[in-house]
Short mmCIF file of C-alpha atoms in Angstrom, two decimals:
data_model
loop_
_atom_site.label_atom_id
_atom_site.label_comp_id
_atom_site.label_asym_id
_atom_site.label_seq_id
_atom_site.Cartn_x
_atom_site.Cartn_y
_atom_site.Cartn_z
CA UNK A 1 -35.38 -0.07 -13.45
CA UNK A 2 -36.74 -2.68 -15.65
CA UNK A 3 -39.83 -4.28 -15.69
CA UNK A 4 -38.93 -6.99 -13.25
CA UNK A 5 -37.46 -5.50 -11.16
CA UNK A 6 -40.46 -2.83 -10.64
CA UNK A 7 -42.45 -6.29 -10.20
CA UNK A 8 -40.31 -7.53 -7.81
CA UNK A 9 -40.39 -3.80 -6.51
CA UNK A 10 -44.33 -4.26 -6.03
CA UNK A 11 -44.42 -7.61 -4.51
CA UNK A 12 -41.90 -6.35 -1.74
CA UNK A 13 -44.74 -3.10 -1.16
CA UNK A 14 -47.31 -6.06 -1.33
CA UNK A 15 -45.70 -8.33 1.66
CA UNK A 16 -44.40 -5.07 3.70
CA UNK A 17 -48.23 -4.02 3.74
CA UNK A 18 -48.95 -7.23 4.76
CA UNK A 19 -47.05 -7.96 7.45
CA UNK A 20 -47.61 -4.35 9.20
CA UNK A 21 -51.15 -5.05 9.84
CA UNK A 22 -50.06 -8.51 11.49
CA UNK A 23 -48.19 -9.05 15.03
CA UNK A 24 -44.38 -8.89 13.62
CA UNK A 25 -40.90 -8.70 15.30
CA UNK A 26 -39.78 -5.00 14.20
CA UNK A 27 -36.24 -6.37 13.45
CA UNK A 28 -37.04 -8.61 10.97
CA UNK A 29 -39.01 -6.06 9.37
CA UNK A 30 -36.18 -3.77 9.36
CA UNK A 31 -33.92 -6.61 8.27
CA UNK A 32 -36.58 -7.47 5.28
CA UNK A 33 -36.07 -3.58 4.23
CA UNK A 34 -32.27 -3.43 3.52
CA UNK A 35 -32.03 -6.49 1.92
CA UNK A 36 -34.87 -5.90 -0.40
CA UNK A 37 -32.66 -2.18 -0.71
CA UNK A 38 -29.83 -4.54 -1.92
CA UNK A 39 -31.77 -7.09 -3.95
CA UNK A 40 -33.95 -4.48 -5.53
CA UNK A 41 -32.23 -0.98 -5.84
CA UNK A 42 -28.78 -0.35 -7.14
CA UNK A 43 -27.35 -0.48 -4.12
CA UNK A 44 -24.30 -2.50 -2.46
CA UNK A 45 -25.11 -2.60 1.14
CA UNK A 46 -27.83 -0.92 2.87
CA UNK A 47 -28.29 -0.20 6.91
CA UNK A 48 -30.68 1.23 8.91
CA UNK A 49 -29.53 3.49 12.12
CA UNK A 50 -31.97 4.19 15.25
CA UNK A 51 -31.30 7.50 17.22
CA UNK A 52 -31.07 6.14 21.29
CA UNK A 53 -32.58 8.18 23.92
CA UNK A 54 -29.64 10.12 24.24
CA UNK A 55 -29.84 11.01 20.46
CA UNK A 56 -26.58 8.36 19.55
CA UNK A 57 -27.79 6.74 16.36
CA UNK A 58 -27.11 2.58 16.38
CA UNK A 59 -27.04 0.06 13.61
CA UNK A 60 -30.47 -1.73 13.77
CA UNK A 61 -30.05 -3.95 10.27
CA UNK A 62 -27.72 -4.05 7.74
CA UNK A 63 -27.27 -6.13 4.50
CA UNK A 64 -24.20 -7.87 6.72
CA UNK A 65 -23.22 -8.23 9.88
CA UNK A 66 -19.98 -8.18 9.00
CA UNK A 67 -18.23 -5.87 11.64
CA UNK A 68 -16.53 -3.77 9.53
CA UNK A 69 -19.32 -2.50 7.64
CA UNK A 70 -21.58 -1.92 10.64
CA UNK A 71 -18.18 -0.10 11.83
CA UNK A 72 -18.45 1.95 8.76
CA UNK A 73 -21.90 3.10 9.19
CA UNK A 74 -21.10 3.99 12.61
CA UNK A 75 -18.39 6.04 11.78
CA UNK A 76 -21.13 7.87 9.16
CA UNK A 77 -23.30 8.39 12.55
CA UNK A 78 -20.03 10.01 14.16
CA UNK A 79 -18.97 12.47 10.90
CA UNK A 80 -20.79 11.30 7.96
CA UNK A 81 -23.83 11.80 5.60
CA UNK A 82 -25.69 9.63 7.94
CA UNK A 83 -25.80 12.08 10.77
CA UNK A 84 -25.99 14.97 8.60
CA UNK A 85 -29.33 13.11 7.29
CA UNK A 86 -30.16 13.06 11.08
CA UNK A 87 -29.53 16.04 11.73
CA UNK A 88 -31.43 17.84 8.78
CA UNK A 89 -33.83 15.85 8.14
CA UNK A 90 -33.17 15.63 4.76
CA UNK A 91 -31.46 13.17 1.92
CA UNK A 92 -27.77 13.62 2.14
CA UNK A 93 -26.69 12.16 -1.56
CA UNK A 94 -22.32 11.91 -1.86
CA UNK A 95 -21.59 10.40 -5.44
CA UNK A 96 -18.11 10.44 -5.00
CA UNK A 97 -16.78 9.68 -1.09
CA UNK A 98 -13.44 11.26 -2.75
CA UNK A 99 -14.06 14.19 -2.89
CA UNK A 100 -16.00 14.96 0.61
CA UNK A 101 -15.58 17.40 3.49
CA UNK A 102 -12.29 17.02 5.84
CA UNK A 103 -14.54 16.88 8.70
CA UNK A 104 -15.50 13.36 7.27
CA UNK A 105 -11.71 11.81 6.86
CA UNK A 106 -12.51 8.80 9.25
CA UNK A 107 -15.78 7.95 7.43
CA UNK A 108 -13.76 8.50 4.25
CA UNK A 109 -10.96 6.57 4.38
CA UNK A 110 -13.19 3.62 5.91
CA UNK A 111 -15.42 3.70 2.92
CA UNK A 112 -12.56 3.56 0.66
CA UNK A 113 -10.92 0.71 2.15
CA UNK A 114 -14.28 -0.53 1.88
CA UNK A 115 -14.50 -0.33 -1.96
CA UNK A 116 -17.30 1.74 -1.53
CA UNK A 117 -17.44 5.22 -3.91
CA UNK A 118 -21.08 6.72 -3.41
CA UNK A 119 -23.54 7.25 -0.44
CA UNK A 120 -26.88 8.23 -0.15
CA UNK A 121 -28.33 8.53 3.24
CA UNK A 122 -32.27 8.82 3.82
CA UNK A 123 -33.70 9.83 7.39
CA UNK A 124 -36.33 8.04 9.13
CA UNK A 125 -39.16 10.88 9.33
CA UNK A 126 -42.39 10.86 11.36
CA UNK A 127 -44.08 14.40 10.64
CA UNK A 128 -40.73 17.07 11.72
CA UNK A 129 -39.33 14.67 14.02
CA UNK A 130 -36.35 12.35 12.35
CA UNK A 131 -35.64 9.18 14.02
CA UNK A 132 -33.00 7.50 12.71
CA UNK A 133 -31.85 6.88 8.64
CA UNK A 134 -31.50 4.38 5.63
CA UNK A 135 -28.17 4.83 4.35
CA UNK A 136 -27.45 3.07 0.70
CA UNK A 137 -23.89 2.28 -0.22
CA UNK A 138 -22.45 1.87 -4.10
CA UNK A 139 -19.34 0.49 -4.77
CA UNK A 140 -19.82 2.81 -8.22
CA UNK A 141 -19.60 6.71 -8.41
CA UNK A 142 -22.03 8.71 -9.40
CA UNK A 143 -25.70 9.67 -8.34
CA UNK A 144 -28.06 7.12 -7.36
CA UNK A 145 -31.10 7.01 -10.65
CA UNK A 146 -34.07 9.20 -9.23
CA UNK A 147 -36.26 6.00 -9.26
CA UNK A 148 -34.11 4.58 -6.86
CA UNK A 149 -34.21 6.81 -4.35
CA UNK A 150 -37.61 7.44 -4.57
CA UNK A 151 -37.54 3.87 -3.82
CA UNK A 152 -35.52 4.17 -0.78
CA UNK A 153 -37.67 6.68 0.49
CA UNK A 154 -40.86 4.45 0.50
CA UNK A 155 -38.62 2.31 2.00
CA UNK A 156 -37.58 4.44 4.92
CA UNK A 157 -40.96 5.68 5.16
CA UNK A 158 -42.17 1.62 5.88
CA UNK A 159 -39.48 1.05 8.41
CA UNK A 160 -40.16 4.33 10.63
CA UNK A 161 -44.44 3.35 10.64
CA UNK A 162 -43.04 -0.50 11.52
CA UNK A 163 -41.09 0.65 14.27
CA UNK A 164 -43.55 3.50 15.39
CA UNK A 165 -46.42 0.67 15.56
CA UNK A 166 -44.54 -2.01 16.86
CA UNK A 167 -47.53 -3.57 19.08
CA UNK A 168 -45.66 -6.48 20.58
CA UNK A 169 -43.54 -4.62 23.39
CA UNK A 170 -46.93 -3.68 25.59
CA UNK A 171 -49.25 -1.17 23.92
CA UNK A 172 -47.43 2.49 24.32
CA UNK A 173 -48.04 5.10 22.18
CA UNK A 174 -44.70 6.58 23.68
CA UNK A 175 -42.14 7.28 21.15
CA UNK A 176 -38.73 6.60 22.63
CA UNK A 177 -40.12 3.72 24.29
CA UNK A 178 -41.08 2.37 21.04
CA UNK A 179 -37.14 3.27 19.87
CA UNK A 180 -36.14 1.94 23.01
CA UNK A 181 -37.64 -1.27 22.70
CA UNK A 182 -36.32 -1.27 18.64
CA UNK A 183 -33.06 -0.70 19.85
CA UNK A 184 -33.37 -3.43 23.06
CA UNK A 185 -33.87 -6.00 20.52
CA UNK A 186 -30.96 -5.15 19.09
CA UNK A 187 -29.28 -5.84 21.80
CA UNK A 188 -31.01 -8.66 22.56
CA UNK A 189 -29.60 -10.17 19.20
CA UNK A 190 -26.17 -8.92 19.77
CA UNK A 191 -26.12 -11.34 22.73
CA UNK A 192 -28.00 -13.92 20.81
CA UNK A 193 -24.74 -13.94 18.12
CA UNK A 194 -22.17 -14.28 21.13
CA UNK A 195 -24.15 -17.13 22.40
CA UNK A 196 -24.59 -19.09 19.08
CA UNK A 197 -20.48 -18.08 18.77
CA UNK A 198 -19.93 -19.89 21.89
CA UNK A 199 -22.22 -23.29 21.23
CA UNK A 200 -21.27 -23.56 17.49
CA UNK A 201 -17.30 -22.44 18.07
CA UNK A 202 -18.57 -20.07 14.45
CA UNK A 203 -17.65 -16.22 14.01
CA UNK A 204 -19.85 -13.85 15.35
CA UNK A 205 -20.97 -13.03 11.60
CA UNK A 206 -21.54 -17.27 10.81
CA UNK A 207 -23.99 -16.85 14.15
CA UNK A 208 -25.64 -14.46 12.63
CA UNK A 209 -26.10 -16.08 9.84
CA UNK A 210 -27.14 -19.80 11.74
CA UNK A 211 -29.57 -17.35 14.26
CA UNK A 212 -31.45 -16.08 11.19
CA UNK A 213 -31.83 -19.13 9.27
CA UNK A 214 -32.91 -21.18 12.06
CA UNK A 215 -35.79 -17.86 12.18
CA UNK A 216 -36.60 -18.54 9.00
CA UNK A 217 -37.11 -21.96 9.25
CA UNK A 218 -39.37 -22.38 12.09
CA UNK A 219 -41.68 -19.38 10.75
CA UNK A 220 -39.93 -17.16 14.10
CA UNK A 221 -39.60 -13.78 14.95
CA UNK A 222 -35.39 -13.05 14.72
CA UNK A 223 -35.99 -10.95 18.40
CA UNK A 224 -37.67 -13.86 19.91
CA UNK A 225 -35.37 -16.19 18.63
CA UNK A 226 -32.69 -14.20 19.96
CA UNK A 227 -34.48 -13.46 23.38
CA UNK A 228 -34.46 -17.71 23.46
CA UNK A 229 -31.24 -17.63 22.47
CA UNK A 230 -30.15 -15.20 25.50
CA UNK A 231 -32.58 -16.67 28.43
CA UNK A 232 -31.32 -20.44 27.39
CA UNK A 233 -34.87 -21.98 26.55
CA UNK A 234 -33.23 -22.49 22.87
CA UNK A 235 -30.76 -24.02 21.83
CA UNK A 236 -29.12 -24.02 18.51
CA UNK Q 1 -41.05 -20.70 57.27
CA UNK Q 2 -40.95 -21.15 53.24
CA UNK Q 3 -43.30 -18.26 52.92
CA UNK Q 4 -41.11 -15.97 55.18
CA UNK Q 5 -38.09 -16.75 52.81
CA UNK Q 6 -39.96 -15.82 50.20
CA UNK Q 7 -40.89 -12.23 51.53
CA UNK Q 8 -37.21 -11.75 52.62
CA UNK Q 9 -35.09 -12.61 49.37
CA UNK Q 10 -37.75 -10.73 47.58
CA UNK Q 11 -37.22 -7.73 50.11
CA UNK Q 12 -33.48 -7.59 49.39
CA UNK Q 13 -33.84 -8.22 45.82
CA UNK Q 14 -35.90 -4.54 46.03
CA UNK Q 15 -33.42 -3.13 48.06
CA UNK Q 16 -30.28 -2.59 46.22
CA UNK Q 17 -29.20 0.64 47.70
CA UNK Q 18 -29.63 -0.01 51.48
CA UNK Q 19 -26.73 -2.15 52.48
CA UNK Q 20 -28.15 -1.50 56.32
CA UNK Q 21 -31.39 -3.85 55.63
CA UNK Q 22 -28.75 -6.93 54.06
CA UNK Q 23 -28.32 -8.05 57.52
CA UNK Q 24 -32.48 -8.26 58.61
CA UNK Q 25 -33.12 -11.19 56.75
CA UNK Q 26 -30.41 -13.56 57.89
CA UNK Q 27 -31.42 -12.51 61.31
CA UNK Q 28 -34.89 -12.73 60.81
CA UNK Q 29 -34.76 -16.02 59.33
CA UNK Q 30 -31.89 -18.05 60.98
CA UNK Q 31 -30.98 -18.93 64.47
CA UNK Q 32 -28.46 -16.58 64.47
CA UNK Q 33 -27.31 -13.58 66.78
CA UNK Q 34 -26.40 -11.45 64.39
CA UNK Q 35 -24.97 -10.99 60.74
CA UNK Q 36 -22.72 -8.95 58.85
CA UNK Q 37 -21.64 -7.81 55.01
CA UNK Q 38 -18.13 -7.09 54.07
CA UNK Q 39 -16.28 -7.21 50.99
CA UNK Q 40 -13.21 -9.24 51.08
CA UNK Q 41 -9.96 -9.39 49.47
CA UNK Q 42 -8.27 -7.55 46.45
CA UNK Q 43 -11.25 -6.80 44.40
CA UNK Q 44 -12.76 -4.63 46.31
CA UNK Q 45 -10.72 -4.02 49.62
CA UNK Q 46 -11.99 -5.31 52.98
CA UNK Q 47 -14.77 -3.41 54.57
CA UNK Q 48 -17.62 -4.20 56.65
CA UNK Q 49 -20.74 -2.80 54.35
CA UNK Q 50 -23.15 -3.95 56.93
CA UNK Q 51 -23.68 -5.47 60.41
CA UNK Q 52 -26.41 -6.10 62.33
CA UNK Q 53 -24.81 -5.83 65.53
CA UNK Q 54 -21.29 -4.71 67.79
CA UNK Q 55 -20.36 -8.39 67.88
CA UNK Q 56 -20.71 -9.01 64.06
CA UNK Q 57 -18.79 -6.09 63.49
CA UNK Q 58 -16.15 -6.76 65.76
CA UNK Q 59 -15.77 -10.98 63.73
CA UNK Q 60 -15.31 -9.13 60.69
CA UNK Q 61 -12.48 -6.72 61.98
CA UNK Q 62 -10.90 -9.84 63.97
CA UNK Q 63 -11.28 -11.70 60.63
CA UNK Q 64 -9.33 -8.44 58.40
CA UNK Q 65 -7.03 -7.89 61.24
CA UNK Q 66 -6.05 -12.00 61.11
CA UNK Q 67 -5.64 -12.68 57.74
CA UNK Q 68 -7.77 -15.94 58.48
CA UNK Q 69 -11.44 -17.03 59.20
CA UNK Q 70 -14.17 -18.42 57.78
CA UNK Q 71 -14.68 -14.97 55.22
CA UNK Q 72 -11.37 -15.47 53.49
CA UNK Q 73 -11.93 -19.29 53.48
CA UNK Q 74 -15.71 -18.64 51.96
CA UNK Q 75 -14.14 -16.27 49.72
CA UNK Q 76 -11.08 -18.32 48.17
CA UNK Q 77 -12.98 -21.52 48.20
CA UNK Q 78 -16.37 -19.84 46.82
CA UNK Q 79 -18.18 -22.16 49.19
CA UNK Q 80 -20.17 -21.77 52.27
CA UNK Q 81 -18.02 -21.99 55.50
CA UNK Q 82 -20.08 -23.37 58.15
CA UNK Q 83 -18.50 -23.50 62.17
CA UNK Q 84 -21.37 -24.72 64.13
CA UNK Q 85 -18.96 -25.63 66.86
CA UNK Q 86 -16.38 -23.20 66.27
CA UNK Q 87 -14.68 -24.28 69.75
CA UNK Q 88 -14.15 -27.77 68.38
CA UNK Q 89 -13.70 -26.56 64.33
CA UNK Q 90 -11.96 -23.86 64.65
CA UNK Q 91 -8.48 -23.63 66.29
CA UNK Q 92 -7.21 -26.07 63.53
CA UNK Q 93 -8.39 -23.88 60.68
CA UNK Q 94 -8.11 -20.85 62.23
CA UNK Q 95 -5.92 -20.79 65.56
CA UNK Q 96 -5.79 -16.86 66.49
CA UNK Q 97 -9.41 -16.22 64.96
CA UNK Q 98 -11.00 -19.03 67.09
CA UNK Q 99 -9.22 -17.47 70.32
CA UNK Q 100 -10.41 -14.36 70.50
CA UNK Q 101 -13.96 -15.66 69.04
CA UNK Q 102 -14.41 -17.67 71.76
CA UNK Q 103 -13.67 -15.16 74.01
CA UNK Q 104 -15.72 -12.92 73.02
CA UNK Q 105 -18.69 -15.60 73.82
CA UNK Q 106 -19.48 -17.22 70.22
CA UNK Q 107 -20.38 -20.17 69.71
CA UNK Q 108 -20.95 -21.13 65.85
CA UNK Q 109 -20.28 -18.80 62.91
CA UNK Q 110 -21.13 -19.36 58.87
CA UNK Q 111 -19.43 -17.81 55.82
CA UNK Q 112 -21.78 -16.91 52.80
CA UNK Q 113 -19.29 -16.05 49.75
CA UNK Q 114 -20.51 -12.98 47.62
CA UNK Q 115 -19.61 -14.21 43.83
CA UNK Q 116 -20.60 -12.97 40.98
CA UNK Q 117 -19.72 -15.69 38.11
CA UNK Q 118 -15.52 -15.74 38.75
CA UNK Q 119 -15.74 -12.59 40.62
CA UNK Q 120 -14.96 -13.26 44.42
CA UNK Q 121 -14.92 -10.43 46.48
CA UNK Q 122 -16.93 -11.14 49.99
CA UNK Q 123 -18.96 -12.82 52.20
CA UNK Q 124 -21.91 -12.72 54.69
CA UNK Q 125 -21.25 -13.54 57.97
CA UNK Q 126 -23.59 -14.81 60.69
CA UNK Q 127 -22.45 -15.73 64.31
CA UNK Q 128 -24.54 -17.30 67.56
CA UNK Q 129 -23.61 -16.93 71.13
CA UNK Q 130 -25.25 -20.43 71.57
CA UNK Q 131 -23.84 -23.39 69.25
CA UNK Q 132 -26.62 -23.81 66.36
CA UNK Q 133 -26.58 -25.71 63.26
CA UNK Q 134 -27.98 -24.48 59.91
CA UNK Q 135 -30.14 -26.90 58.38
CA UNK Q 136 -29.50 -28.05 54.62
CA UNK Q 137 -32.56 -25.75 53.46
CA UNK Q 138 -31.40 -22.97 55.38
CA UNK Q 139 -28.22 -23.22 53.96
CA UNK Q 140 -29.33 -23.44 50.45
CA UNK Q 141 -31.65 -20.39 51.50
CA UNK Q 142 -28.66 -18.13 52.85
CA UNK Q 143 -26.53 -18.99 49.42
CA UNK Q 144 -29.29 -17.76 47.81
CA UNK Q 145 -30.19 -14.84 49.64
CA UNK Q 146 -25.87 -14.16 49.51
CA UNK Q 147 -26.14 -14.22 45.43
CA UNK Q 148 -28.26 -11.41 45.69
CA UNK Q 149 -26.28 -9.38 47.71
CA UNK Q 150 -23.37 -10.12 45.72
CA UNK Q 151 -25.26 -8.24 42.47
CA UNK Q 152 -25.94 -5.73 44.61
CA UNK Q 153 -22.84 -5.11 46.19
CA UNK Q 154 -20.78 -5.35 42.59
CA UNK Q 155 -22.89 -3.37 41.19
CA UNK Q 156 -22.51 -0.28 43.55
CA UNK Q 157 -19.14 -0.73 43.60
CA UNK Q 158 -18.53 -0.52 40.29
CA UNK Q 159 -21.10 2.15 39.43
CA UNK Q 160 -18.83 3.88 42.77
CA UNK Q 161 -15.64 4.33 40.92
CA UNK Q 162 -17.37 5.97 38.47
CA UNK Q 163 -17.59 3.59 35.49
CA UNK Q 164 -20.53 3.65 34.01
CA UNK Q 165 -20.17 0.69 30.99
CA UNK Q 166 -22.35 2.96 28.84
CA UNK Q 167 -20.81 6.41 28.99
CA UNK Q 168 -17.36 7.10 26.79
CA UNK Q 169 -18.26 3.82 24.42
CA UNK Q 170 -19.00 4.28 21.12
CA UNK Q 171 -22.05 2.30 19.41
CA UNK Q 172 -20.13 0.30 17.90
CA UNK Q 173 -18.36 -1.03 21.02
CA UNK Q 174 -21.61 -1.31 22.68
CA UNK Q 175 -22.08 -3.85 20.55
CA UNK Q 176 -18.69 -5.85 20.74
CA UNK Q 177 -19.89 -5.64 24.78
CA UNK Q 178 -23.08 -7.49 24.35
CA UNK Q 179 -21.87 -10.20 21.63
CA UNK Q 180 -19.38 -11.20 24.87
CA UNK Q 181 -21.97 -10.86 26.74
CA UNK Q 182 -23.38 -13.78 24.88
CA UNK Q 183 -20.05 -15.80 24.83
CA UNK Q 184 -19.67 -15.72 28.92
CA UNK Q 185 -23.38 -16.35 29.35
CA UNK Q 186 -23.54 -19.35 27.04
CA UNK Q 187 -20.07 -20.59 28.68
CA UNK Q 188 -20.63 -20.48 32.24
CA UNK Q 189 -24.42 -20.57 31.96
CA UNK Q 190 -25.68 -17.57 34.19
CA UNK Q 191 -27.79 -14.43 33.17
CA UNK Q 192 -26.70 -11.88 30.56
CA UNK Q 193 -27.31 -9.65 33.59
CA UNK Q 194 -24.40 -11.26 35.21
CA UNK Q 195 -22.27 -11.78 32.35
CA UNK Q 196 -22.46 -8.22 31.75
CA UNK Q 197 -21.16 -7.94 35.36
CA UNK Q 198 -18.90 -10.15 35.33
CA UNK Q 199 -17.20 -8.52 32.26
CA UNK Q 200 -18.09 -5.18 34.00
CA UNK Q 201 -15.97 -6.81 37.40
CA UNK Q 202 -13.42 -8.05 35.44
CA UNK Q 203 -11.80 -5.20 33.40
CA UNK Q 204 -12.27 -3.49 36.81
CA UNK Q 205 -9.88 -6.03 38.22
CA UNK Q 206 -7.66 -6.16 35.22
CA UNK Q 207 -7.67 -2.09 34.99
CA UNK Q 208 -8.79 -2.70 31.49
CA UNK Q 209 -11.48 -1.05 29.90
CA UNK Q 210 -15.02 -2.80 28.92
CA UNK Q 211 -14.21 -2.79 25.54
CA UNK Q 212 -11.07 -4.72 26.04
CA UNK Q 213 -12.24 -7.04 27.99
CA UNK Q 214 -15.03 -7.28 25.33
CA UNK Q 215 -12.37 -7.74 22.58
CA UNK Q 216 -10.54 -10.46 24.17
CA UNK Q 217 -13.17 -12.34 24.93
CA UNK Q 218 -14.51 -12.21 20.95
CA UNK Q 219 -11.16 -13.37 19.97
CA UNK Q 220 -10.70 -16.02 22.91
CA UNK Q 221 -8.08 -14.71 24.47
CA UNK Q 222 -10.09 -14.29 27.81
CA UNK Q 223 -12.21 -17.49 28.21
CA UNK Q 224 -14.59 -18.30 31.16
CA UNK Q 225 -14.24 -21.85 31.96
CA UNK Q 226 -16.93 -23.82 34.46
CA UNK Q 227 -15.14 -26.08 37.05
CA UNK Q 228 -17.74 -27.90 38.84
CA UNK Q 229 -20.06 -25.00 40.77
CA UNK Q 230 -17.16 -22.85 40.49
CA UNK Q 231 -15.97 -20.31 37.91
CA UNK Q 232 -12.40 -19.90 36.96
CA UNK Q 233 -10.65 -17.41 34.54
CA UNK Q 234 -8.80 -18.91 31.72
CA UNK Q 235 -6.59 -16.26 29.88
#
């Protein structure tokens, strides 16, 4: 990591710190976390996955919407590194998707197709309790650099306090309702991208893109953009 | 009066899973006799779900039995049916309905479709032994009070035959689901509640499953067209 990039590195820390101790929209947050993962770190695509009530893990943000990589990740949630993250609580690293377990051929041969050659996958940890994971994709072989990852971890660690102090869904200090409403504004966005489909005759990914940019513009939570979006008071 | 209609719609809108209270507010609120729920046509068979009374009972079974009446016409038209002087409006549109109708003593009966976006699958009906007319506002109020007994009535049907949109479906179709969500709510402007119902109905009908449906819809194949206050399917 050079010297810009650890500046860049800092100014990210700097404007994640700020905007946890303001009201924020935990999506965009999440959002603002894998792309800095891309932009920063050597990484190719980066998502974040959020365990559901039933323990199910669901793409929350990725680097794009594009279905086939949020397929991908899911498919790591099914048999992957990302589940195995999950489910140990610990950094699952694979430098070269090659040469992985049979139990992982679906997730495999996806990430192949994909270009993609190396995984790491980082889990979302509050004390012993994991709630979901970052998972980092390369389109290179080979084991992430230590800085990296250490990174990541920060990374991770600033997503799981976001969504664990979310204030804007009523004040509960309940955990899976705080998931719950993480994951409900995923939905929520979902349906947003379908509408914006619909009005702008665009792909599902272009919506995505219009939704967010239209966020951006007018200084707006993506959620309650989306929740607009949904109930019909916006229209874009 | 407005106040009343108030308390009732909100009544029914809390109770989903008593199909024996749908009746009370019609009855409660219209000069009526007596009122009845049934499900109508291929959707979802035809079956009296609720009557107030013998006599309402006994339209609906005249109505099955027939093949005609103001149900099926409230049904395939998606449109209230209104007979205030079924002696008079009647044995045109309906010959052997209006016969024994009469006989049995009634004077006026109205047709509330149950629809949930194209979904057509019942209808509230309401009889009087006396000729009445509904005014405009109680007519408006009975459409609305039949919307909400159409959500409720889908929605235990489906969640009868056991499909549960959420169980069996991976993440990752979850989310194809709610992206068509957004395309039928945006194209026939109604709630993502009832879009997801009305995808929900709809691979029901088709004997697809959700994710199909879902699928088609994302690629355009299945399109949900407005047509003045009605909603057609456009495959």
């Amino acid at each position: 990591m050079n010297d810009t990039a650890q500046r860049e590195l800092l100014q990210t820390f700097v404007r994640l710190a700020d905007t946890l101790v303001d009201d924020y929209d935990v999506v965009d947050l999440l959002q603002v976390l894998v792309d800095a993962c891309r932009d920063l770190l050597d990484t190719t695509a980066a998502g974040i996955l959020l365990a559901d009530s039933r323990g199910e893990l669901e793409v929350v943000a990725s680097t794009s919407e594009a279905s086939r990589l949020v397929e991908l990740m899911q498919l790591s949630a099914e048999a992957g590194p990302c589940i195995e993250s999950f489910r140990s609580g610990r950094r699952v690293s694979v430098p070269d998707i090659q040469h992985t377990d049979d139990a992982w051929t679906q997730f495999r041969d996806a990430a192949l197709a994909h270009g993609f050659r190396s995984v790491d996958a980082l889990p979302l940890r509050l004390r012993d309790m994991t709630i979901g994971t970052l998972n980092l994709m390369r389109e290179e072989p080979g084991a992430a650099a230590e800085e990296d990852i250490i990174a990541a971890q920060a990374f991770a660690d600033v997503a799981t306090i976001g969504i664990l102090h979310e204030r804007s869904i009523r004040e509960s200090s309940v955990l899976s309702e705080q998931l719950q409403a993480a994951l409900n504004s995923r939905i929520v966005i979902e349906q947003a991208k379908g509408v914006v489909s619909h009005t702008r005759g665009v792909s599902i990914d272009e919506a995505f893109l219009l939704i967010r940019q239209y966020a951006r513009s007018h200084s707006m939570g993506l959620s309650v953009v989306a929740a607009r979006l949904v109930d019909r008071s916006l229209r874009l | 009066m407005s106040g009343s209609f108030e308390i009732e719609i909100e009544a029914l809108e809390r109770s989903p899973d008593r199909p024996e209270r749908y009746c009370e507010a019609f009855v409660t609120l219209f000069p009526v006799s007596g009122a009845s729920v049934s499900t109508v046509g291929q959707l979802l068979g035809s079956e009296t779900l609720a009557a107030s009374d013998a006599l309402s009972a006994r339209i609906d079974e005249l109505q099955f039995d027939l093949g005609e009446g103001p149900c099926w016409d409230a049904v395939r038209s998606a449109r209230p049916v209104l007979a205030p002087a079924l002696h008079v409006s009647g044995p045109k549109k309906w010959p052997a309905f209006t016969q024994s109708a009469v006989q049995d003593g009634i004077g006026s009966v109205f047709a509330f479709p149950l629809i949930v976006g194209p979904l057509r699958f019942g209808a509230v009906d309401m009889y009087s032994a006396a000729p009445v007319r509904l005014s405009s506002t109680q007519t408006r109020q009975a459409g609305a009070m039949a919307d909400v007994i159409s959500r409720h009535v889908l929605r235990r049907a489906l969640s009868a035959i056991g499909e549960d949109p959420d169980e069996g479906i991976s993440a990752f179709s979850r989310r194809l689901i709610h992206q068509a969500t957004g395309v039928v709510l945006a194209s026939i402007d109604i709630s993502a509640e009832d879009a997801r119902l009305v995808i929900q109905g709809h691979a029901f009908a088709a004997g697809k499953p959700m994710m199909t449906v879902a699928q088609d819809i994302l690629d355009g194949r299945l399109r949900f067209v407005r047509d003045g206050d009605r909603i057609e399917v456009a495959e």
